[in-house]
Amino acid sequence: MAGSILGESMDIHGGGFDLRFPHHDNELAQSEAFFDNNHWVRYFLHTGHLTIAGCKMSKSLKNFITIKDALSKHSARQLRLAFLMHSWKDTLDYSSNTMESAIQYERFLNEFFLNVKDILRASADITGQFEKWEGPEMELNQSFYERKAAVHEALCDNIDTRIALEEMRSLVGQSNTYIAGRKSAKFAPNRMLLETIAKYLTDMLKIFGAIEGTQSIGFPVGGDQQNVDLESTVLPYLKVLSDFREGVRKIAREQRVSEVLQLCDEVRDDTLPELGVRLEDHEGLPTVVKLVDRETLLKEKEEKRKVEEEKRRKKEEALKKKQEQERARLAKMKVPPSEMFLLETEKYSVFDDTGFPTHDVEGKEISKAQIKKLRKLYEAQEKLHKEYLETIQNGS
């Protein structure tokens, strides 16, 4: 069939690496004999296998998952990122760990895009849009060109998307460090530089098929077609709400009205996430407004609740353990040193007038070395019991 359609030669022939021999070798032998040439296929692309939790995907082994099932658990973008984060020629293991890595990568990029959008929305006059470049900007710009070159080099080297995505991750990390540094120094980050970086990353993700739609920066929100309209329509109103809330919080803090502060927190933590809106409060800086997928926010909220619940549980366990240790210590303090060894009849058989053991359970005299160890325990108990008696006398 390939010969009938493509003729005596083709540039690229794909297939799994398990088909290299004898399947593709036989194809070459038959076709080159038929066409009387030695270039029926110029390049073979042999892809790695897809395994499920470390095992070969096979219907006979009942170890497979349909695309429909996979999409019910993860988005198409997350699946594409999982594939992109591995070399096409290597085995890809579809597992919870693999998908968690893809989800974390998606979240990492999305937070960067949202932060850049927030910076670009900040009001600036015409001169503020062309800020002076200083050391941090020069350094980030140099890194930007280096990372771009590294991405290009990786793709030229056998379409190595894994390295390309790692270089993109590095660029985002450096950009985040730059943003944090400028904000901590009370300087506005360079809008043009960050916009250029964000657009580059978005374009690369579009090439990889991880972003669909016409938006210039970031992932779509609320569907590919309505993303631009949704952001341009809703965000101005959200900005008004955010500024009003920040003004209310400022007055409430000054007048120490905790009930109002609590209501402001409820709007941020409970009400707006249900609408796909995240507010991020930063001390001394304007509140950041982010339009995020509702399901993502609700999942984050649930994860946060679980983390808080786990912290509360561990705190209660630590308190309980501390109380038990205190009770055990108090019980030990109550025992006079003259009685501490008397109950250990499985170890000792003879005691002196102070309750100190002199012979072991077999009636043998205790060695000097053992007596020295027991004497230290005895003296420590004397100190503990004395502390207990002083506590009783003081009525505490």
Coordinates of C-alpha atoms in Angstrom, one line a residue:
M1 CA 0.0 0.0 0.0
A2 CA 2.8 2.4 0.9
G3 CA 4.5 1.7 -2.4
S4 CA 1.3 2.2 -4.4
I5 CA 0.7 5.6 -2.8
L6 CA 4.2 7.0 -2.2
G7 CA 6.1 5.3 -5.0
E8 CA 9.7 4.0 -4.9
S9 CA 10.8 5.9 -1.9
M10 CA 9.6 7.8 1.2
D11 CA 11.3 10.2 3.6
I12 CA 9.9 9.0 6.9
H13 CA 8.5 5.7 8.1
G14 CA 7.2 5.5 11.7
G15 CA 6.4 2.6 14.1
G16 CA 7.2 1.2 17.5
F17 CA 10.8 0.2 18.2
D18 CA 9.7 -3.4 18.6
L19 CA 8.9 -3.5 14.8
R20 CA 12.5 -2.7 13.8
F21 CA 13.3 -6.4 13.3
P22 CA 12.0 -8.4 11.6
H23 CA 9.0 -6.4 10.4
H24 CA 10.7 -3.3 9.0
D25 CA 13.7 -5.2 7.8
N26 CA 11.4 -7.4 5.8
E27 CA 9.6 -4.4 4.4
L28 CA 12.9 -2.9 3.2
A29 CA 14.1 -6.2 1.6
Q30 CA 10.8 -6.7 -0.2
S31 CA 10.3 -3.1 -1.4
E32 CA 13.9 -2.4 -2.4
A33 CA 13.9 -5.6 -4.3
F34 CA 10.7 -4.6 -6.0
F35 CA 11.7 -1.1 -6.8
D36 CA 15.4 -2.1 -7.5
N37 CA 16.9 0.6 -5.2
N38 CA 18.5 0.9 -1.8
H39 CA 16.6 4.0 -0.5
W40 CA 12.9 2.9 -0.1
V41 CA 12.9 4.6 3.3
R42 CA 15.4 7.4 4.1
Y43 CA 14.5 7.8 7.8
F44 CA 12.8 5.5 10.4
L45 CA 11.2 6.9 13.5
H46 CA 10.9 4.2 16.0
T47 CA 8.8 5.3 19.1
G48 CA 9.1 4.0 22.6
H49 CA 6.3 1.9 24.2
L50 CA 3.6 3.1 26.4
T51 CA 3.4 1.2 29.7
I52 CA 0.7 1.3 32.4
A53 CA 2.1 1.5 35.9
G54 CA 5.3 -0.2 34.8
C55 CA 3.7 -3.0 32.8
K56 CA 3.3 -3.4 29.1
M57 CA 0.0 -2.1 27.8
S58 CA -1.8 -5.1 26.4
K59 CA -5.4 -6.1 25.8
S60 CA -4.6 -9.8 26.3
L61 CA -3.1 -8.9 29.7
K62 CA -6.1 -6.6 30.4
N63 CA -3.6 -3.9 31.2
F64 CA -4.8 -0.9 29.1
I65 CA -6.7 2.3 29.3
T66 CA -8.8 4.0 26.7
I67 CA -8.3 7.6 25.6
K68 CA -11.8 8.2 26.9
D69 CA -10.9 6.9 30.3
A70 CA -7.7 8.9 30.4
L71 CA -9.6 12.1 29.5
S72 CA -12.1 11.4 32.3
K73 CA -9.2 11.7 34.8
H74 CA -6.9 14.3 33.2
S75 CA -7.3 17.1 30.6
A76 CA -6.0 16.7 27.1
R77 CA -3.4 19.4 27.9
Q78 CA -2.1 17.4 30.8
L79 CA -1.8 14.2 28.7
R80 CA 0.0 16.1 26.0
L81 CA 2.4 17.6 28.6
A82 CA 3.1 14.1 30.0
F83 CA 4.1 12.9 26.5
L84 CA 6.1 16.0 25.8
M85 CA 8.0 15.6 29.1
H86 CA 9.4 12.3 27.8
S87 CA 11.5 11.6 24.7
W88 CA 9.4 10.2 21.8
K89 CA 11.9 7.3 21.4
D90 CA 11.8 6.2 25.0
T91 CA 9.3 4.2 27.0
L92 CA 6.6 6.3 28.6
D93 CA 5.0 4.9 31.8
Y94 CA 1.4 6.1 32.2
S95 CA 1.1 6.3 36.0
S96 CA 0.0 8.5 38.8
N97 CA 3.5 9.8 39.3
T98 CA 3.9 10.6 35.6
M99 CA 0.6 12.5 35.5
E100 CA 1.3 14.3 38.7
S101 CA 4.6 15.7 37.2
A102 CA 2.6 16.9 34.2
I103 CA 0.0 18.5 36.4
Q104 CA 2.7 20.3 38.4
Y105 CA 4.3 21.5 35.3
E106 CA 1.0 22.9 33.9
R107 CA 0.3 24.6 37.3
F108 CA 3.8 26.1 37.3
L109 CA 3.4 27.6 33.9
N110 CA -0.2 28.8 34.5
E111 CA 0.8 30.7 37.7
F112 CA 3.5 32.5 35.7
F113 CA 1.1 33.4 33.0
L114 CA -1.5 34.7 35.5
N115 CA 1.2 36.7 37.3
V116 CA 2.4 38.3 34.1
K117 CA -1.2 39.1 33.1
D118 CA -1.8 40.8 36.4
I119 CA 1.4 42.9 35.9
L120 CA 0.3 43.9 32.4
R121 CA -3.1 44.9 33.7
A122 CA -1.6 47.3 36.2
S123 CA -2.2 50.9 35.2
A124 CA 0.8 52.6 33.5
D125 CA 1.2 55.7 31.5
I126 CA 2.9 55.7 28.1
T127 CA 6.3 56.2 29.7
G128 CA 5.7 53.4 32.2
Q129 CA 5.3 51.0 29.4
F130 CA 8.9 51.5 28.4
E131 CA 10.8 51.2 31.7
K132 CA 14.5 51.7 32.0
W133 CA 16.5 48.5 31.9
E134 CA 18.9 47.9 34.8
G135 CA 21.0 45.0 35.9
P136 CA 18.1 42.5 36.7
E137 CA 16.5 43.2 33.4
M138 CA 19.7 42.7 31.5
E139 CA 20.4 39.5 33.3
L140 CA 16.9 38.1 32.6
N141 CA 17.0 39.1 29.0
Q142 CA 20.3 37.4 28.5
S143 CA 19.0 34.3 30.1
F144 CA 15.9 34.5 27.9
Y145 CA 18.0 34.4 24.7
E146 CA 20.1 31.6 26.1
R147 CA 17.0 29.5 27.0
K148 CA 15.5 30.2 23.5
A149 CA 18.7 29.0 21.9
A150 CA 18.7 25.9 24.1
V151 CA 15.1 25.1 23.3
H152 CA 15.9 25.4 19.5
E153 CA 19.0 23.2 19.9
A154 CA 17.0 20.6 21.8
L155 CA 14.3 20.4 19.1
C156 CA 17.0 20.2 16.4
D157 CA 18.6 17.3 18.3
N158 CA 16.1 14.5 17.5
I159 CA 13.1 16.6 18.5
D160 CA 14.0 16.4 22.2
T161 CA 10.9 17.9 23.7
R162 CA 11.9 16.7 27.2
I163 CA 14.9 19.0 27.3
A164 CA 13.0 21.8 25.5
L165 CA 10.4 21.8 28.3
E166 CA 13.1 21.7 31.0
E167 CA 14.7 24.8 29.4
M168 CA 11.2 26.5 29.4
R169 CA 10.8 25.6 33.0
S170 CA 14.2 27.1 33.8
L171 CA 13.1 30.3 32.0
V172 CA 9.9 30.5 34.0
G173 CA 11.8 30.0 37.3
Q174 CA 14.3 32.8 36.5
S175 CA 11.4 35.1 35.5
N176 CA 9.6 34.3 38.8
T177 CA 12.8 35.1 40.7
Y178 CA 13.1 38.4 38.9
I179 CA 9.5 39.3 39.6
A180 CA 9.8 38.5 43.3
G181 CA 13.1 40.5 43.5
R182 CA 11.6 43.6 41.9
K183 CA 8.5 43.5 44.1
S184 CA 10.5 43.0 47.3
A185 CA 12.5 46.1 46.3
K186 CA 9.2 48.0 45.7
F187 CA 10.0 48.3 42.0
A188 CA 7.6 47.5 39.2
P189 CA 8.8 44.5 37.0
N190 CA 9.6 45.3 33.4
R191 CA 6.3 44.8 31.6
M192 CA 7.7 44.6 28.0
L193 CA 10.3 42.0 28.9
L194 CA 7.9 39.8 30.8
E195 CA 5.3 40.1 28.1
T196 CA 7.9 39.0 25.5
I197 CA 8.9 36.0 27.5
A198 CA 5.2 35.0 28.2
K199 CA 4.3 35.3 24.5
Y200 CA 7.3 33.2 23.5
L201 CA 6.3 30.4 26.0
T202 CA 2.7 30.6 24.8
D203 CA 3.8 30.3 21.2
M204 CA 6.0 27.3 22.0
L205 CA 3.1 25.5 23.8
K206 CA 0.9 26.2 20.8
I207 CA 3.5 24.6 18.5
F208 CA 3.5 21.6 20.9
G209 CA -0.3 21.4 20.8
A210 CA -0.6 22.2 24.6
I211 CA -2.5 25.4 23.9
E212 CA -5.4 26.0 21.5
G213 CA -7.0 29.3 20.8
T214 CA -6.0 32.8 19.8
Q215 CA -5.0 34.2 23.1
S216 CA -1.5 35.7 23.1
I217 CA -0.5 34.8 26.7
G218 CA -1.3 31.7 28.7
F219 CA -3.9 28.9 28.9
P220 CA -7.5 29.4 27.9
V221 CA -10.1 30.1 30.6
G222 CA -13.7 29.0 30.1
G223 CA -13.1 27.5 26.6
D224 CA -10.9 28.5 23.8
Q225 CA -13.4 30.7 21.9
Q226 CA -14.6 32.8 24.9
N227 CA -11.3 33.2 26.7
V228 CA -10.5 36.7 25.4
D229 CA -14.0 38.0 25.8
L230 CA -14.2 36.5 29.3
E231 CA -11.0 38.1 30.6
S232 CA -11.6 41.5 28.9
T233 CA -15.2 41.6 30.1
V234 CA -14.9 40.2 33.7
L235 CA -11.6 41.4 34.9
P236 CA -12.3 45.1 35.1
Y237 CA -15.3 44.4 37.4
L238 CA -13.1 42.0 39.5
K239 CA -10.5 44.7 39.8
V240 CA -13.1 47.1 41.1
L241 CA -14.3 44.5 43.6
S242 CA -10.7 43.8 44.6
D243 CA -9.8 47.4 45.2
F244 CA -13.0 47.9 47.2
R245 CA -12.3 44.9 49.3
E246 CA -8.7 46.1 49.9
G247 CA -10.0 49.5 51.1
V248 CA -12.5 47.8 53.5
R249 CA -9.7 45.6 54.8
K250 CA -7.5 48.6 55.4
I251 CA -10.2 50.4 57.5
A252 CA -11.0 47.2 59.4
R253 CA -7.3 46.6 60.3
E254 CA -7.0 50.2 61.5
Q255 CA -10.2 50.1 63.6
R256 CA -9.5 46.4 64.6
V257 CA -12.9 45.1 63.3
S258 CA -12.1 41.4 63.1
E259 CA -15.6 40.5 61.9
V260 CA -15.2 42.6 58.8
L261 CA -11.7 41.1 58.1
Q262 CA -13.2 37.6 58.5
L263 CA -15.9 38.5 55.9
C264 CA -13.2 39.7 53.5
D265 CA -11.4 36.5 53.9
E266 CA -14.6 34.5 53.3
V267 CA -15.1 36.4 50.0
R268 CA -11.5 35.5 49.0
D269 CA -11.5 31.9 50.2
D270 CA -15.1 30.7 49.8
T271 CA -17.2 32.9 47.5
L272 CA -14.9 33.9 44.6
P273 CA -13.3 30.4 44.0
E274 CA -16.8 29.1 43.3
L275 CA -16.8 31.6 40.4
G276 CA -13.3 30.8 39.1
V277 CA -11.6 33.8 40.7
R278 CA -8.5 33.8 42.9
L279 CA -7.5 36.7 45.0
E280 CA -3.9 36.8 46.4
D281 CA -3.2 39.3 49.2
H282 CA 0.4 40.6 49.5
E283 CA 1.4 42.8 52.4
G284 CA 2.1 46.3 51.2
L285 CA 1.2 45.5 47.6
P286 CA -2.0 45.5 45.6
T287 CA -4.1 42.4 45.6
V288 CA -3.5 40.1 42.6
V289 CA -6.6 39.0 40.7
K290 CA -6.4 35.8 38.7
L291 CA -9.1 34.3 36.5
V292 CA -8.7 30.5 36.9
D293 CA -10.7 27.4 35.9
R294 CA -13.4 26.9 38.6
E295 CA -12.6 23.2 39.0
T296 CA -8.9 23.9 39.4
L297 CA -9.7 26.4 42.2
L298 CA -12.1 24.0 44.0
K299 CA -9.5 21.3 43.8
E300 CA -6.9 23.6 45.3
K301 CA -9.3 24.6 48.0
E302 CA -9.9 20.9 48.8
E303 CA -6.2 20.2 48.9
K304 CA -5.7 23.2 51.2
R305 CA -8.4 21.9 53.5
K306 CA -6.7 18.5 53.6
V307 CA -3.4 20.1 54.4
E308 CA -4.9 22.1 57.2
E309 CA -6.7 19.1 58.5
E310 CA -3.5 17.1 58.5
K311 CA -1.7 19.9 60.3
R312 CA -4.5 20.0 62.9
R313 CA -4.4 16.3 63.3
K314 CA -0.6 16.3 63.8
K315 CA -0.9 19.2 66.3
E316 CA -3.5 17.3 68.3
E317 CA -1.3 14.1 68.2
A318 CA 1.7 16.1 69.4
L319 CA -0.3 17.7 72.2
K320 CA -1.7 14.3 73.2
K321 CA 1.8 12.8 73.2
K322 CA 3.2 15.7 75.2
Q323 CA 0.4 15.3 77.8
E324 CA 1.0 11.6 78.0
Q325 CA 4.7 12.2 78.5
E326 CA 3.9 14.8 81.2
R327 CA 1.6 12.3 83.0
A328 CA 4.3 9.6 82.8
R329 CA 6.9 12.0 84.1
L330 CA 4.6 13.1 86.9
A331 CA 3.9 9.5 87.8
K332 CA 7.6 8.8 87.9
M333 CA 8.3 11.9 90.0
K334 CA 5.8 10.6 92.7
V335 CA 7.8 7.4 93.3
P336 CA 10.3 7.8 96.2
P337 CA 13.8 6.6 95.2
S338 CA 13.6 4.0 98.1
E339 CA 10.7 2.3 96.2
M340 CA 11.8 2.6 92.5
F341 CA 13.6 -0.8 92.5
L342 CA 11.4 -2.7 94.9
L343 CA 8.9 -3.6 92.2
E344 CA 11.5 -5.0 89.9
T345 CA 11.5 -8.5 91.5
E346 CA 12.2 -10.1 88.1
K347 CA 15.7 -8.4 88.3
Y348 CA 16.6 -8.1 92.0
S349 CA 16.1 -10.2 95.1
V350 CA 17.9 -8.4 98.0
F351 CA 17.7 -4.7 98.8
D352 CA 19.4 -2.5 101.5
D353 CA 17.6 -0.2 104.0
T354 CA 17.3 2.6 101.3
G355 CA 15.6 0.2 98.8
F356 CA 18.8 0.0 96.7
P357 CA 19.3 -3.5 95.2
T358 CA 22.4 -5.5 96.3
H359 CA 21.7 -9.0 94.7
D360 CA 20.2 -10.0 91.4
V361 CA 17.3 -12.4 91.0
E362 CA 19.6 -15.4 91.2
G363 CA 20.9 -14.3 94.6
K364 CA 24.3 -13.2 93.2
E365 CA 25.8 -10.0 94.4
I366 CA 25.5 -7.2 91.9
S367 CA 28.8 -6.2 90.3
K368 CA 30.5 -2.8 91.0
A369 CA 30.0 -1.7 87.4
Q370 CA 26.2 -2.5 87.6
I371 CA 25.9 -0.8 91.0
K372 CA 27.5 2.3 89.6
K373 CA 24.8 2.5 86.8
L374 CA 22.0 1.8 89.3
R375 CA 23.3 4.5 91.6
K376 CA 23.1 7.1 88.8
L377 CA 19.4 6.1 88.3
Y378 CA 18.8 6.3 92.0
E379 CA 20.3 9.7 92.3
A380 CA 18.3 11.0 89.3
Q381 CA 15.1 9.7 90.9
E382 CA 16.1 11.5 94.1
K383 CA 16.3 14.7 92.2
L384 CA 13.0 14.1 90.4
H385 CA 11.1 13.2 93.6
K386 CA 12.6 16.2 95.4
E387 CA 11.3 18.4 92.6
Y388 CA 7.8 16.8 93.0
L389 CA 7.8 17.4 96.8
E390 CA 8.7 21.1 96.3
T391 CA 5.9 21.5 93.8
I392 CA 3.4 20.0 96.2
Q393 CA 4.7 22.3 99.0
N394 CA 4.3 25.4 96.8
G395 CA 0.8 24.3 95.9
S396 CA 1.4 24.3 92.1

